[in-house]
Short mmCIF file of C-alpha atoms in Angstrom, two decimals:
data_model
loop_
_atom_site.label_atom_id
_atom_site.label_comp_id
_atom_site.label_asym_id
_atom_site.label_seq_id
_atom_site.Cartn_x
_atom_site.Cartn_y
_atom_site.Cartn_z
CA UNK A 165 -28.68 -2.96 13.18
CA UNK A 166 -27.24 0.34 14.39
CA UNK A 167 -24.66 -1.27 16.64
CA UNK A 168 -23.50 -3.52 13.81
CA UNK A 169 -22.67 -0.38 11.84
CA UNK A 170 -20.76 0.92 14.86
CA UNK A 171 -18.87 -2.38 15.00
CA UNK A 172 -18.02 -2.19 11.31
CA UNK A 173 -16.65 1.34 11.72
CA UNK A 174 -14.71 0.17 14.79
CA UNK A 175 -12.80 -2.52 12.89
CA UNK A 176 -12.33 -0.50 9.71
CA UNK A 177 -10.80 2.28 11.81
CA UNK A 178 -8.27 -0.16 13.30
CA UNK A 179 -6.63 -0.91 9.96
CA UNK A 180 -7.40 2.41 8.28
CA UNK A 181 -5.08 4.11 10.77
CA UNK A 182 -2.28 1.79 9.63
CA UNK A 183 -2.66 2.86 5.99
CA UNK A 184 -2.50 6.51 7.07
CA UNK A 185 0.72 5.74 8.94
CA UNK A 186 2.19 4.09 5.84
CA UNK A 187 1.24 7.12 3.70
CA UNK A 188 2.84 9.53 6.15
CA UNK A 189 6.08 7.54 6.19
CA UNK A 190 6.12 7.30 2.39
CA UNK A 191 5.64 11.07 2.10
CA UNK A 192 8.94 11.48 3.94
CA UNK A 193 10.64 8.59 2.13
CA UNK A 194 9.66 10.13 -1.23
CA UNK A 195 12.14 12.94 -0.71
CA UNK A 196 15.07 10.57 -1.26
CA UNK A 197 13.17 7.75 -3.00
CA UNK A 198 14.06 5.37 -0.18
CA UNK A 199 12.42 2.41 -1.96
CA UNK A 200 15.21 2.28 -4.53
CA UNK A 201 14.92 0.55 -7.89
CA UNK A 202 12.53 -2.19 -6.70
CA UNK A 203 9.51 -0.62 -4.91
CA UNK A 204 7.72 -3.98 -4.73
CA UNK A 205 10.44 -5.75 -2.74
CA UNK A 206 11.04 -2.69 -0.59
CA UNK A 207 7.39 -2.30 0.40
CA UNK A 208 6.65 -5.91 1.29
CA UNK A 209 10.05 -7.12 2.52
CA UNK A 210 11.83 -4.06 3.91
CA UNK A 211 9.08 -1.62 4.87
CA UNK A 212 6.40 -3.99 6.19
CA UNK A 213 8.68 -7.00 6.72
CA UNK A 214 5.62 -9.01 5.70
CA UNK A 215 5.34 -12.60 6.93
CA UNK A 216 2.35 -14.48 5.52
CA UNK A 217 3.20 -17.73 7.31
CA UNK A 218 2.18 -16.45 10.74
CA UNK A 219 -1.46 -16.02 11.77
CA UNK A 220 -0.63 -13.61 14.58
CA UNK A 221 2.90 -12.26 14.86
CA UNK A 222 4.43 -10.56 17.89
CA UNK A 223 7.38 -9.24 15.86
CA UNK A 224 6.82 -5.48 15.75
CA UNK A 225 8.15 -3.25 12.98
CA UNK A 226 9.46 -0.15 14.84
CA UNK A 227 8.81 2.48 12.17
CA UNK A 228 5.26 1.20 11.56
CA UNK A 229 4.51 1.14 15.28
CA UNK A 230 5.81 4.69 15.71
CA UNK A 231 3.82 6.05 12.77
CA UNK A 232 0.67 4.28 13.96
CA UNK A 233 1.10 5.69 17.47
CA UNK A 234 1.39 9.23 16.07
CA UNK A 235 -1.78 8.75 14.00
CA UNK A 236 -3.75 7.56 17.02
CA UNK A 237 -2.51 10.31 19.32
CA UNK A 238 -3.54 12.95 16.77
CA UNK A 239 -6.92 11.29 16.20
CA UNK A 240 -7.74 10.99 19.90
CA UNK A 241 -6.86 14.64 20.54
CA UNK A 242 -9.12 15.84 17.70
CA UNK A 243 -12.01 13.59 18.80
CA UNK A 244 -11.69 14.67 22.43
CA UNK A 245 -11.87 18.37 21.50
CA UNK A 246 -15.29 17.88 19.93
CA UNK A 247 -17.24 18.11 16.68
CA UNK A 248 -17.10 21.86 16.11
CA UNK A 249 -13.70 22.72 17.56
CA UNK A 250 -12.10 19.39 16.65
CA UNK A 251 -13.43 17.66 13.54
CA UNK A 252 -15.08 20.77 12.12
CA UNK A 253 -12.03 23.00 12.47
CA UNK A 254 -9.60 20.36 11.18
CA UNK A 255 -11.86 19.60 8.20
CA UNK A 256 -12.01 23.28 7.26
CA UNK A 257 -8.22 23.19 7.00
CA UNK A 258 -7.63 19.69 5.64
CA UNK A 259 -10.29 19.56 2.91
CA UNK A 260 -9.18 22.76 1.07
CA UNK A 261 -5.53 21.76 1.57
CA UNK A 262 -6.28 18.31 0.16
CA UNK A 263 -8.01 19.84 -2.87
CA UNK A 264 -5.07 22.16 -3.56
CA UNK A 265 -2.49 19.39 -3.18
CA UNK A 266 -4.43 17.03 -5.39
CA UNK A 267 -4.93 19.61 -8.14
CA UNK A 268 -1.15 20.17 -8.13
CA UNK A 269 -0.55 16.41 -8.32
CA UNK A 270 -3.01 16.02 -11.22
CA UNK A 271 -1.47 18.93 -13.14
CA UNK A 272 1.99 17.43 -12.68
CA UNK A 273 0.70 14.06 -13.89
CA UNK A 274 -0.93 15.63 -16.96
CA UNK A 275 2.37 17.23 -17.96
CA UNK A 276 4.17 13.87 -18.05
CA UNK A 277 5.09 12.30 -21.41
CA UNK A 278 2.52 9.63 -22.20
CA UNK A 279 -0.24 11.13 -20.06
CA UNK A 280 -2.56 11.19 -23.08
CA UNK A 281 -2.12 7.43 -23.45
CA UNK A 282 -3.39 6.92 -19.93
CA UNK A 283 -6.32 9.27 -20.45
CA UNK A 284 -7.29 7.40 -23.62
CA UNK A 285 -7.44 4.20 -21.58
CA UNK A 286 -9.60 5.93 -18.97
CA UNK A 287 -12.10 7.68 -21.23
CA UNK A 288 -12.37 5.30 -24.20
CA UNK A 289 -15.66 3.45 -23.59
CA UNK A 290 -16.09 -0.28 -24.02
CA UNK A 291 -19.73 -0.37 -25.09
CA UNK A 292 -19.82 -4.15 -25.11
CA UNK A 293 -19.12 -4.21 -21.38
CA UNK A 294 -22.49 -2.57 -20.74
CA UNK A 295 -24.15 -5.88 -21.60
CA UNK A 296 -22.35 -7.51 -18.68
CA UNK A 297 -24.50 -7.42 -15.53
CA UNK A 298 -21.36 -7.71 -13.43
CA UNK A 299 -20.18 -4.31 -14.67
CA UNK A 300 -23.38 -2.66 -13.44
CA UNK A 301 -23.15 -4.40 -10.09
CA UNK A 302 -19.51 -3.31 -9.75
CA UNK A 303 -20.41 0.29 -10.63
CA UNK A 304 -23.23 0.27 -8.08
CA UNK A 305 -20.88 -1.15 -5.49
CA UNK A 306 -18.26 1.52 -6.21
CA UNK A 307 -20.58 4.45 -5.55
CA UNK A 308 -22.11 2.58 -2.61
CA UNK A 309 -18.75 2.25 -0.87
CA UNK A 310 -17.36 5.64 -1.88
CA UNK A 311 -20.32 7.44 -0.27
CA UNK A 312 -19.75 5.53 3.00
CA UNK A 313 -23.25 4.08 3.12
CA UNK A 314 -23.99 1.77 6.09
CA UNK A 315 -20.84 2.68 7.98
CA UNK A 316 -22.93 4.68 10.44
CA UNK A 317 -21.19 7.84 9.25
CA UNK A 318 -24.24 9.31 7.51
CA UNK A 319 -26.47 8.60 10.52
CA UNK A 320 -23.99 10.11 12.95
CA UNK A 321 -23.34 13.30 11.01
CA UNK A 322 -27.04 13.73 10.17
CA UNK A 323 -27.78 13.84 13.91
CA UNK A 324 -25.89 17.15 14.02
CA UNK A 325 -28.06 18.78 11.33
CA UNK A 326 -30.73 21.35 12.07
CA UNK A 327 -34.29 19.99 12.00
CA UNK A 328 -35.26 21.52 8.66
CA UNK A 329 -32.03 20.92 6.76
CA UNK A 330 -32.48 20.57 3.00
CA UNK A 331 -31.81 16.82 2.80
CA UNK A 332 -31.91 16.18 -0.94
CA UNK A 333 -29.98 19.35 -1.75
CA UNK A 334 -27.28 18.45 0.76
CA UNK A 335 -27.24 14.85 -0.45
CA UNK A 336 -26.89 15.80 -4.11
CA UNK A 337 -24.12 18.27 -3.30
CA UNK A 338 -22.24 15.63 -1.33
CA UNK A 339 -22.63 12.99 -4.03
CA UNK A 340 -21.60 15.40 -6.80
CA UNK A 341 -18.53 16.62 -4.87
CA UNK A 342 -17.52 13.04 -4.10
CA UNK A 343 -17.85 11.85 -7.69
CA UNK A 344 -16.12 14.95 -9.06
CA UNK A 345 -13.15 14.36 -6.79
CA UNK A 346 -13.04 10.71 -7.88
CA UNK A 347 -12.97 11.73 -11.55
CA UNK A 348 -10.16 14.19 -10.79
CA UNK A 349 -8.25 11.44 -8.98
CA UNK A 350 -8.84 9.07 -11.89
CA UNK A 351 -7.40 11.59 -14.34
CA UNK A 352 -4.27 11.99 -12.24
CA UNK A 353 -3.80 8.25 -11.70
CA UNK A 354 -4.29 7.27 -15.34
CA UNK A 355 -2.09 10.10 -16.58
CA UNK A 356 0.68 8.74 -14.36
CA UNK A 357 -0.01 5.17 -15.49
CA UNK A 358 0.15 6.32 -19.11
CA UNK A 359 3.57 7.80 -18.42
CA UNK A 360 4.71 4.49 -16.90
CA UNK A 361 3.30 2.50 -19.81
CA UNK A 362 5.16 4.64 -22.35
CA UNK A 363 8.40 4.34 -20.37
CA UNK A 364 8.10 0.55 -20.34
CA UNK A 365 6.66 0.32 -23.88
CA UNK A 366 3.68 -1.75 -22.70
CA UNK A 367 -0.11 -1.21 -22.73
CA UNK A 368 -1.67 0.71 -19.84
CA UNK A 369 -3.56 -2.34 -18.59
CA UNK A 370 -0.25 -4.10 -17.94
CA UNK A 371 0.93 -1.44 -15.49
CA UNK A 372 -2.49 -0.73 -14.00
CA UNK A 373 -3.20 -2.11 -10.56
CA UNK A 374 -5.39 -1.16 -7.62
CA UNK A 375 -5.49 -0.77 -3.87
CA UNK A 376 -2.30 -0.96 -1.86
CA UNK A 377 -0.28 -2.09 -4.87
CA UNK A 378 -1.20 1.05 -6.81
CA UNK A 379 -0.30 3.50 -4.05
CA UNK A 380 2.79 1.87 -2.55
CA UNK A 381 4.28 -0.06 -5.48
CA UNK A 382 3.11 1.36 -8.82
CA UNK A 383 3.36 5.03 -7.88
CA UNK A 384 6.86 4.77 -6.38
CA UNK A 385 7.92 3.07 -9.63
CA UNK A 386 6.41 5.99 -11.54
CA UNK A 387 8.13 8.49 -9.24
CA UNK A 388 11.46 6.83 -10.00
CA UNK A 389 11.03 7.71 -13.68
CA UNK A 390 9.98 11.34 -13.17
CA UNK A 391 12.30 14.33 -13.39
CA UNK A 392 10.79 15.88 -10.26
CA UNK A 393 9.85 12.58 -8.69
CA UNK A 394 10.59 13.45 -5.04
CA UNK A 395 8.36 16.54 -5.17
CA UNK A 396 5.55 14.63 -6.90
CA UNK A 397 5.88 11.77 -4.41
CA UNK A 398 5.79 14.06 -1.39
CA UNK A 399 2.66 15.82 -2.65
CA UNK A 400 0.97 12.54 -3.61
CA UNK A 401 1.54 10.76 -0.30
CA UNK A 402 0.80 13.92 1.68
CA UNK A 403 -2.55 14.06 -0.11
CA UNK A 404 -3.22 10.43 0.79
CA UNK A 405 -2.35 11.11 4.42
CA UNK A 406 -4.61 14.15 4.69
CA UNK A 407 -7.48 12.36 2.92
CA UNK A 408 -6.99 9.42 5.24
CA UNK A 409 -7.19 11.57 8.36
CA UNK A 410 -10.47 13.17 7.28
CA UNK A 411 -11.99 9.72 6.75
CA UNK A 412 -10.52 8.42 10.00
CA UNK A 413 -12.17 11.21 11.98
CA UNK A 414 -15.58 10.37 10.52
CA UNK A 415 -15.19 6.66 11.30
CA UNK A 416 -14.08 7.39 14.85
CA UNK A 417 -16.94 9.82 15.37
CA UNK A 418 -19.40 6.96 14.75
CA UNK A 419 -17.89 4.90 17.56
CA UNK A 420 -17.34 7.76 20.01
CA UNK A 421 -20.79 9.32 19.59
CA UNK A 422 -22.51 5.92 19.91
CA UNK A 423 -20.88 5.14 23.26
CA UNK A 424 -21.21 8.73 24.46
CA UNK A 425 -24.97 8.71 23.86
CA UNK A 426 -25.47 5.18 25.15
CA UNK A 427 -23.58 5.66 28.42
CA UNK A 428 -24.33 9.38 28.85
CA UNK A 429 -20.67 10.15 29.53
CA UNK A 430 -18.61 13.29 28.73
CA UNK A 431 -17.26 13.31 25.20
CA UNK A 432 -13.65 13.72 26.28
CA UNK A 433 -13.87 10.70 28.59
CA UNK A 434 -15.33 8.48 25.89
CA UNK A 435 -12.92 9.70 23.20
CA UNK A 436 -9.86 9.02 25.34
CA UNK A 437 -11.10 5.67 26.67
CA UNK A 438 -12.40 4.25 23.39
CA UNK A 439 -9.54 5.79 21.43
CA UNK A 440 -6.94 4.24 23.71
CA UNK A 441 -8.50 0.77 23.44
CA UNK A 442 -8.68 1.06 19.65
CA UNK A 443 -5.11 2.36 19.45
CA UNK A 444 -3.77 -0.59 21.44
CA UNK A 445 -5.68 -3.09 19.29
CA UNK A 446 -4.53 -1.35 16.12
CA UNK A 447 -0.90 -1.40 17.23
CA UNK A 448 -1.10 -5.07 18.25
CA UNK A 449 -2.62 -6.15 14.94
CA UNK A 450 -1.10 -3.89 12.29
CA UNK A 451 2.37 -2.85 13.42
CA UNK A 452 3.68 -6.42 13.29
CA UNK A 453 5.00 -8.56 10.45
CA UNK A 454 1.55 -10.13 10.03
CA UNK A 455 -0.15 -6.74 9.84
CA UNK A 456 -0.75 -6.74 6.09
CA UNK A 457 -2.32 -10.20 6.27
CA UNK A 458 -4.74 -9.10 9.00
CA UNK A 459 -5.51 -5.87 7.13
CA UNK A 460 -6.26 -7.57 3.82
CA UNK A 461 -8.60 -10.20 5.26
CA UNK A 462 -10.37 -7.81 7.64
CA UNK A 463 -10.89 -5.27 4.86
CA UNK A 464 -12.40 -7.92 2.58
CA UNK A 465 -14.88 -9.22 5.13
CA UNK A 466 -15.94 -5.96 6.79
CA UNK A 467 -16.56 -4.28 3.43
CA UNK A 468 -17.77 -7.02 1.11
CA UNK A 469 -19.75 -8.97 3.71
CA UNK A 470 -20.44 -6.75 6.72
CA UNK A 471 -21.36 -3.49 5.02
CA UNK A 472 -23.32 -5.09 2.18
CA UNK A 473 -25.25 -7.33 4.58
CA UNK A 474 -26.21 -4.58 7.01
CA UNK A 475 -27.26 -2.27 4.16
CA UNK A 476 -29.48 -5.00 2.74
CA UNK A 477 -30.99 -5.70 6.17
CA UNK A 478 -31.62 -1.98 6.73
CA UNK A 479 -33.57 -1.65 3.49
CA UNK A 480 -35.60 -4.79 4.21
CA UNK A 481 -36.42 -3.65 7.76
CA UNK A 482 -37.36 -0.14 6.63
CA UNK A 483 -39.68 -1.28 3.84
CA UNK A 484 -40.89 -4.81 4.53
CA UNK A 485 -41.04 -4.86 8.33
CA UNK A 486 -41.57 -1.31 9.61
CA UNK A 487 -43.38 -0.14 6.46
CA UNK A 488 -42.07 3.39 6.93
CA UNK A 489 -40.76 4.23 3.47
CA UNK A 490 -43.76 6.44 2.65
CA UNK A 491 -43.39 8.36 5.90
CA UNK A 492 -39.66 8.57 5.29
CA UNK A 493 -40.13 10.06 1.83
CA UNK A 494 -42.83 12.43 3.12
CA UNK A 495 -40.41 13.84 5.67
CA UNK A 496 -37.71 14.24 3.02
CA UNK A 497 -40.11 16.12 0.74
CA UNK A 498 -41.30 18.32 3.61
CA UNK A 499 -37.84 19.76 4.22
CA UNK A 500 -36.12 19.46 0.84
CA UNK A 501 -35.93 21.48 -2.36
CA UNK A 502 -35.80 18.43 -4.65
CA UNK A 503 -38.72 16.08 -4.10
CA UNK A 504 -38.43 12.30 -4.15
CA UNK A 505 -41.06 10.04 -5.67
CA UNK A 506 -41.58 6.75 -7.43
CA UNK A 507 -38.18 6.73 -9.13
CA UNK A 508 -36.46 7.28 -5.78
CA UNK A 509 -38.44 4.48 -4.17
CA UNK A 510 -37.65 2.06 -7.00
CA UNK A 511 -33.96 2.96 -6.86
CA UNK A 512 -33.53 2.85 -3.08
CA UNK A 513 -35.82 -0.07 -2.29
CA UNK A 514 -36.11 -2.33 -5.32
CA UNK A 515 -32.84 -1.83 -7.20
CA UNK A 516 -30.76 -1.60 -4.04
CA UNK A 517 -32.31 -4.77 -2.60
CA UNK A 518 -31.66 -6.74 -5.80
CA UNK A 519 -28.11 -5.50 -6.34
CA UNK A 520 -27.02 -5.86 -2.72
CA UNK A 521 -28.68 -9.26 -2.45
CA UNK A 522 -26.96 -10.50 -5.60
CA UNK A 523 -23.61 -9.05 -4.49
CA UNK A 524 -23.82 -10.59 -1.02
CA UNK A 525 -24.82 -14.05 -2.28
CA UNK A 526 -22.04 -14.09 -4.87
CA UNK A 527 -19.50 -12.94 -2.29
CA UNK A 528 -20.55 -15.53 0.28
CA UNK A 529 -20.42 -18.35 -2.26
CA UNK A 530 -16.90 -17.34 -3.30
CA UNK A 531 -15.65 -16.99 0.28
CA UNK A 532 -17.17 -20.30 1.39
CA UNK A 533 -15.82 -22.28 -1.56
CA UNK A 534 -12.19 -21.42 -0.85
CA UNK A 535 -10.22 -19.32 1.66
CA UNK A 536 -9.83 -15.72 0.52
CA UNK A 537 -6.59 -14.65 -1.13
CA UNK A 538 -4.85 -17.98 -0.74
CA UNK A 539 -4.60 -17.49 3.02
CA UNK A 540 -4.93 -20.44 5.38
CA UNK A 541 -8.31 -21.42 6.80
CA UNK A 542 -7.14 -20.40 10.28
CA UNK A 543 -6.12 -16.92 9.10
CA UNK A 544 -9.43 -16.34 7.32
CA UNK A 545 -11.37 -17.73 10.28
CA UNK A 546 -9.65 -15.34 12.71
CA UNK A 547 -9.58 -12.08 10.77
CA UNK A 548 -12.57 -12.69 8.49
CA UNK A 549 -15.41 -14.80 9.82
CA UNK A 550 -14.24 -14.24 13.39
CA UNK A 551 -14.44 -10.46 13.06
CA UNK A 552 -17.91 -10.62 11.48
CA UNK A 553 -19.10 -12.93 14.26
CA UNK A 554 -17.61 -10.68 16.94
CA UNK A 555 -19.36 -7.63 15.48
CA UNK A 556 -22.75 -9.37 15.53
CA UNK A 557 -22.35 -10.72 19.08
CA UNK A 558 -21.07 -7.37 20.41
CA UNK A 559 -23.90 -5.50 18.68
CA UNK A 560 -26.49 -7.78 20.25
CA UNK A 561 -24.92 -7.39 23.70
CA UNK A 562 -24.69 -3.60 23.43
CA UNK A 563 -28.32 -3.35 22.31
CA UNK A 564 -29.30 -4.96 25.63
CA UNK A 565 -27.39 -2.40 27.70
CA UNK A 566 -29.87 0.18 29.06
CA UNK A 567 -29.50 3.79 28.02
CA UNK A 568 -28.19 6.00 30.81
CA UNK A 569 -29.90 9.34 31.26
CA UNK A 570 -32.05 8.91 28.13
CA UNK A 571 -35.60 7.83 27.37
CA UNK A 572 -36.25 5.21 24.68
CA UNK A 573 -38.46 6.17 21.76
CA UNK A 574 -41.10 3.51 22.24
CA UNK A 575 -44.17 5.04 20.65
CA UNK A 576 -46.14 3.31 17.88
CA UNK A 577 -45.17 4.03 14.25
CA UNK A 578 -48.02 6.50 13.89
CA UNK A 579 -46.58 8.70 16.63
CA UNK A 580 -43.16 8.79 14.96
CA UNK A 581 -41.72 6.56 17.70
CA UNK A 582 -42.23 8.89 20.61
CA UNK A 583 -41.49 12.20 18.88
CA UNK A 584 -43.88 14.84 20.15
CA UNK A 585 -46.69 15.48 17.60
CA UNK A 586 -46.16 19.23 17.92
CA UNK A 587 -42.49 18.86 17.00
CA UNK A 588 -43.47 16.67 14.08
CA UNK A 589 -46.01 19.29 12.93
CA UNK A 590 -43.32 21.98 13.02
CA UNK A 591 -40.98 19.78 10.99
CA UNK A 592 -43.54 19.34 8.24
CA UNK A 593 -44.64 22.96 8.03
CA UNK A 594 -43.81 24.28 4.52
CA UNK A 595 -41.96 27.33 5.75
CA UNK A 596 -38.35 28.33 5.49
CA UNK A 597 -36.22 27.84 8.58
CA UNK A 598 -35.21 31.07 10.25
CA UNK A 599 -32.22 30.83 12.57
CA UNK A 600 -33.56 33.78 14.59
CA UNK A 601 -36.85 32.01 15.31
CA UNK A 602 -36.39 31.24 19.00
CA UNK A 603 -39.46 29.03 19.28
CA UNK A 604 -38.43 26.98 16.28
CA UNK A 605 -34.91 26.59 17.64
CA UNK A 606 -36.25 25.35 20.97
CA UNK A 607 -38.40 22.73 19.29
CA UNK A 608 -35.55 21.68 17.04
CA UNK A 609 -33.29 21.33 20.05
CA UNK A 610 -35.92 19.21 21.78
CA UNK A 611 -36.02 16.89 18.76
#
């Protein structure tokens, strides 16, 4: 289960780096609005030189390849430096910078003529839609994906926490910050869409789009109509680039830390080796004329099938097979300020199982009935089902590789899978953690 999450992060990282490269190039191209009067044709035909007739193209697009190479070089350097000096230091710079840039972008969007029209479309509720079960499932899926659940990111970063970290307090802070930033982004996006709708004298829903089309087609069209379009465009795409890098580092950390711990190798060695392999694969797949095709299919299957399936399996294993939910919640309550109880259990176990199960079944039925996105069966088989199959096979193979320089936690459930009872007792003591407590630090380090 754990290695499947590593595999999912591995493949998501491959194409995520490409999107960061596109954003960086568009930040520069915004200064002279290089896309001209037809952003749609420019993006697909001129920028990507997209060819949907080829399953695997060897025709490289020079500017895409160069941008992608720069992204990977930067990422490998940061990962090789380490968590504190690399990811930690970069995040302390990038996150505040991202917040400042995005606030500026949102303010600029709110000052556009027609911004109120877009905000009306965003905040006017459709109460009738609440009766549609699909809306609730979609909302659950949105927060599920936005919090990066089942990517392995949460597990990896949690391994760096101190033993008595306030889990629920940290979790609530993270969720609130994430949702707040999404609301801020929504305000900026819909204000800009409202401006575009007024300019074209059409309803907002006719100019609204999502995903790649929103960022690289709709927004350039909006920038063309703005008085200070180049400045707005530079700030917008710079924000996307910075946000992308922070996410890329977290995805890469999952892969690097997994192999580092498994093989007991120096971090720098693993970061350079794994990073180089991933960079070469990413360049081969996504800097060619078939790159968008591979990206679209791989994104669909890794997210809508891979992540949902592994999350569902994780919940089932935790509750139905290992029967460790009660112990899990007891540990959370022992170290947290906000306690979890019946409502938490119902939400995490029952509701999550039902929603993810329903989502996965519906997705599989749709994907089996007809090839995704109008692509050929061969294209979907290679980048969709093939990738999922490769992740599962690789995860099984890696789970059989013995740990080097480590001891497996093979104790029975009652012993917390090999964790020393004394350490466990310390963890559950209702006392506040004191960083100067040498004995406590030593036991936490042992854990």
